[in-house]
Coordinates of N, CA and C in Angstrom, one line a residue:
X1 N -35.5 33.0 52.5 CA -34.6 34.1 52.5 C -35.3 35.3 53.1
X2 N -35.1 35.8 54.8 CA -35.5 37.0 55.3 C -34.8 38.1 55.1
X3 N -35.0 38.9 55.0 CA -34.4 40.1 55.3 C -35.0 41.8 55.8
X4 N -35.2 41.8 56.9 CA -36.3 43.0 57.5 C -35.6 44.2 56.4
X5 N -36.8 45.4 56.6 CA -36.6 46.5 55.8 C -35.3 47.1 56.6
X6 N -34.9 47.0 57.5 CA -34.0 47.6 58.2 C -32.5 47.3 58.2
X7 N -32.6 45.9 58.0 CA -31.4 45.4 57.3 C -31.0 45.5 55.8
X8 N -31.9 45.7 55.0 CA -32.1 45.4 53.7 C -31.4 46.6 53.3
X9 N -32.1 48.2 54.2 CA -31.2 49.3 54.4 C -29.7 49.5 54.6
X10 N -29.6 49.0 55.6 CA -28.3 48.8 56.4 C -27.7 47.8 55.4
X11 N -27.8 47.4 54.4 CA -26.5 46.8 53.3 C -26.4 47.5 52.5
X12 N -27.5 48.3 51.5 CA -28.0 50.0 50.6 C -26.6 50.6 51.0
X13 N -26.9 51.2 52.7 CA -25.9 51.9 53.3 C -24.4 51.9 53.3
X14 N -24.3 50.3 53.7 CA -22.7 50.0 54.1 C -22.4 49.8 52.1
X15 N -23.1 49.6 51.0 CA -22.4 49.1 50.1 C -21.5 50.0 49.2
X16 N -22.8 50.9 49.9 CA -22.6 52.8 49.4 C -20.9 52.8 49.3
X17 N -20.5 52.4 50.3 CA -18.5 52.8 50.6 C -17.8 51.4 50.0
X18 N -18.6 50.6 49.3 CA -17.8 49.7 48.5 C -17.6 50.0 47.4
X19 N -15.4 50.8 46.9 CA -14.6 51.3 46.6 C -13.8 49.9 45.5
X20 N -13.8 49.1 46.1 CA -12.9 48.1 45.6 C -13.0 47.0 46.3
X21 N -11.9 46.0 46.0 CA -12.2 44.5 46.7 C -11.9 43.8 48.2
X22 N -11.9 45.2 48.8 CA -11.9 45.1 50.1 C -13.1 45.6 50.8
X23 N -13.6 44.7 52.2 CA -15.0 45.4 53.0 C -14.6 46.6 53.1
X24 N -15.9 47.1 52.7 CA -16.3 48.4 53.3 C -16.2 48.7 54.7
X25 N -15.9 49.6 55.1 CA -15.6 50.2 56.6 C -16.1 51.6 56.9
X26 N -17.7 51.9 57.0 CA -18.2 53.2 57.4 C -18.6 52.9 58.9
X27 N -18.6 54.1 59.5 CA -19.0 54.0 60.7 C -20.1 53.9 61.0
X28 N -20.8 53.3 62.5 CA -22.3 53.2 62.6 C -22.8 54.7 62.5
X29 N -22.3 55.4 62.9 CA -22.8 56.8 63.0 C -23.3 57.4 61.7
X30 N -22.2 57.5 60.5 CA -22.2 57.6 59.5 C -23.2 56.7 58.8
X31 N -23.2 55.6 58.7 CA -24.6 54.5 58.4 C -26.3 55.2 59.2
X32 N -25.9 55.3 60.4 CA -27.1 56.2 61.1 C -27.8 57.1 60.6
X33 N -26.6 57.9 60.4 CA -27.2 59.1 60.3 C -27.9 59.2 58.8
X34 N -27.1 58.0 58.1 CA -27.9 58.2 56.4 C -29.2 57.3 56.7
X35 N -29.1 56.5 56.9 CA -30.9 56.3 57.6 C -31.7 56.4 58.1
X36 N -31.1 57.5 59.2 CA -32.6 58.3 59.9 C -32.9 57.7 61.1
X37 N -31.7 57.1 61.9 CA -31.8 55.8 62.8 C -30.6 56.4 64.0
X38 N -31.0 55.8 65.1 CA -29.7 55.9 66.2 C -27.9 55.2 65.6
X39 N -27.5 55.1 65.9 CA -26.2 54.6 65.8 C -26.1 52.9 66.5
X40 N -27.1 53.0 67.3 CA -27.4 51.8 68.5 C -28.4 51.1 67.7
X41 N -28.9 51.6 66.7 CA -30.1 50.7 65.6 C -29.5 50.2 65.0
X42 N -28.5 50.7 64.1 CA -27.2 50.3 62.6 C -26.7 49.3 63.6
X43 N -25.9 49.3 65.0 CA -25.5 48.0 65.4 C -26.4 47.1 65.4
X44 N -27.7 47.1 65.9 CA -28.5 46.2 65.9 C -29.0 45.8 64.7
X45 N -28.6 46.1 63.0 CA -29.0 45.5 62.2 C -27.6 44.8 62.0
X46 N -26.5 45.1 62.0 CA -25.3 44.1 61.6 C -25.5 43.2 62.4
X47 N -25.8 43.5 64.1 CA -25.8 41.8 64.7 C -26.9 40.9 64.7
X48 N -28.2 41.5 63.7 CA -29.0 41.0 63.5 C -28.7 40.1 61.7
X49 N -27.5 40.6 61.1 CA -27.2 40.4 59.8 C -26.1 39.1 60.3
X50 N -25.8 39.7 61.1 CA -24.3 38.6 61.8 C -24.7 37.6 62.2
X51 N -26.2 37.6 62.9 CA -26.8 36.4 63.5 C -27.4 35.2 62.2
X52 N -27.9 36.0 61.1 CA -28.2 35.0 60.4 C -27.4 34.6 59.0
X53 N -25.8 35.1 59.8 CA -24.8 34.5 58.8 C -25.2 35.0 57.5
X54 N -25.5 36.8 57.5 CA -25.3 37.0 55.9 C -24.3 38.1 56.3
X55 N -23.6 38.2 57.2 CA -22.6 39.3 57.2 C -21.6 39.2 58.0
X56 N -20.4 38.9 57.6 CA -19.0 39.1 58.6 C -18.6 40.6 59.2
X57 N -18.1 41.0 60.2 CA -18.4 42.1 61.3 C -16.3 42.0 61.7
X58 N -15.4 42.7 61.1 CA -14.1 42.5 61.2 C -14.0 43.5 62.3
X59 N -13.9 43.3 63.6 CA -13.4 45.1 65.0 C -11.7 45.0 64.2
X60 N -11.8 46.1 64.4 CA -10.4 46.4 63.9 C -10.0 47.5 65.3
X61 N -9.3 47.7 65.9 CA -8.4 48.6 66.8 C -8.2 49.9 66.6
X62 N -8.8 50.7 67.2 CA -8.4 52.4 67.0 C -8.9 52.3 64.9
X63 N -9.9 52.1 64.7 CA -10.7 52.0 63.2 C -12.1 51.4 63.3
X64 N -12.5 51.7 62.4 CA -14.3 51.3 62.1 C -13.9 49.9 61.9
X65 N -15.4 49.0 62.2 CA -15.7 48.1 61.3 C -15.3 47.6 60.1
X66 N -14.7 46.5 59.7 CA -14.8 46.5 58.2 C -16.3 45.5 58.3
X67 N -17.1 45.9 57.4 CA -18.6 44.9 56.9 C -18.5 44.0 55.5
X68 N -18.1 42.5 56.0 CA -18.0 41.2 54.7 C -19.3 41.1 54.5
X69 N -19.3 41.3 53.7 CA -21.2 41.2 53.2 C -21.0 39.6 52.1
X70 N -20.1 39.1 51.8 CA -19.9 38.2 51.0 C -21.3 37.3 51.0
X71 N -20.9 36.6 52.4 CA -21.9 35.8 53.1 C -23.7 36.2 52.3
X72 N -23.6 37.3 52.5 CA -25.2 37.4 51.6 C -25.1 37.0 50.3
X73 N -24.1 37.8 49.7 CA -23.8 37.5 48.4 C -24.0 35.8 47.4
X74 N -23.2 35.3 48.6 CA -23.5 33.8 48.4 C -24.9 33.4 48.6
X75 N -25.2 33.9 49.8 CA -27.0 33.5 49.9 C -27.8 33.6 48.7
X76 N -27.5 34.7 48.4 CA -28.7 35.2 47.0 C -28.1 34.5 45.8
X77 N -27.0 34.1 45.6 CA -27.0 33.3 44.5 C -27.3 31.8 44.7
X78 N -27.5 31.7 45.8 CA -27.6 30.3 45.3 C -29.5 30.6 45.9
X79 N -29.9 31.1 46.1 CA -31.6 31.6 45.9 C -32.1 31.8 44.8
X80 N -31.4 32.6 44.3 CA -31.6 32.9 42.5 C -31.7 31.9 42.2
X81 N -30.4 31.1 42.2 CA -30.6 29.4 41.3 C -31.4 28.1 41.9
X82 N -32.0 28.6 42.8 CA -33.2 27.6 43.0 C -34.2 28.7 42.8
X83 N -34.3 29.3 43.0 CA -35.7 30.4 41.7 C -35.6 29.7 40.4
X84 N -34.5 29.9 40.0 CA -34.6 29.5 38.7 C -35.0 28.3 38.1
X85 N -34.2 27.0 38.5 CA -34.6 25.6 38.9 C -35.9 25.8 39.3
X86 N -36.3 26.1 40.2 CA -37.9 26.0 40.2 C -38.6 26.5 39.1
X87 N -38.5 27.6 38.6 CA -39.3 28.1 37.1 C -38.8 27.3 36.2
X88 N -37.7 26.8 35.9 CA -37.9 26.0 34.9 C -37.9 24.5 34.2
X89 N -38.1 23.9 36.2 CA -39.0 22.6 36.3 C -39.9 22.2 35.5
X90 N -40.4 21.0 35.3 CA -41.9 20.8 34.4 C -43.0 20.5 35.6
X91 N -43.9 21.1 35.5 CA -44.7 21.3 36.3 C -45.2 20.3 37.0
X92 N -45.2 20.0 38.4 CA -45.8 18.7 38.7 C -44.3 18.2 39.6
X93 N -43.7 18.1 38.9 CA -42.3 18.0 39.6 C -41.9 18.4 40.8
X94 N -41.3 17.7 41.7 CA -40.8 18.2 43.0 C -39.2 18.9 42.9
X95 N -39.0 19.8 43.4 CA -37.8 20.6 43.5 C -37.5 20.1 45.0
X96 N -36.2 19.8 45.1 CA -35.8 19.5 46.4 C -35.0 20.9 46.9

């Protein structure tokens, strides 16, 4: 389970505007500018998030981005639960 510092940011950022149980939708600009980063970097961490399938990217018409972050969400749980499975294996044991 990778995740550069720059992405790891860039979900900090976008989760910031998650309101309720719809994606969040801030602009890259807005995401930018709270990171200290071009506008052209924030794209480059969603399509670097998009590439490793932990983030859905909805273009919407005349509107921002919506950002599905679900996809992570799912990653890390089911990480946690082989963390955990692994810790509480008996030692010697193979974890598949």
């Amino acid at each position: 389970f990778c995740l550069t510092h720059g992405e790891a940011m860039f979900v900090i950022h976008v989760m910031q505007y998650k309101w309720d149980e719809q994606a969040p939708f801030p602009s890259y600009p807005t995401i930018a500018r709270q990171m200290g980063v071009s506008a052209k970097s924030a794209q480059r961490y969603a399509a670097s998030l998009e590439q490793k399938k932990f983030l859905k990217r909805e273009s919407r018409t005349g509107a921002t981005n919506r950002f599905d972050l679900t996809p992570l969400f799912d990653a890390l749980k089911v990480f946690y639960v082989q963390q955990l499975v692994a810790k509480t294996a008996p030692r010697g044991s193979e974890v598949a």
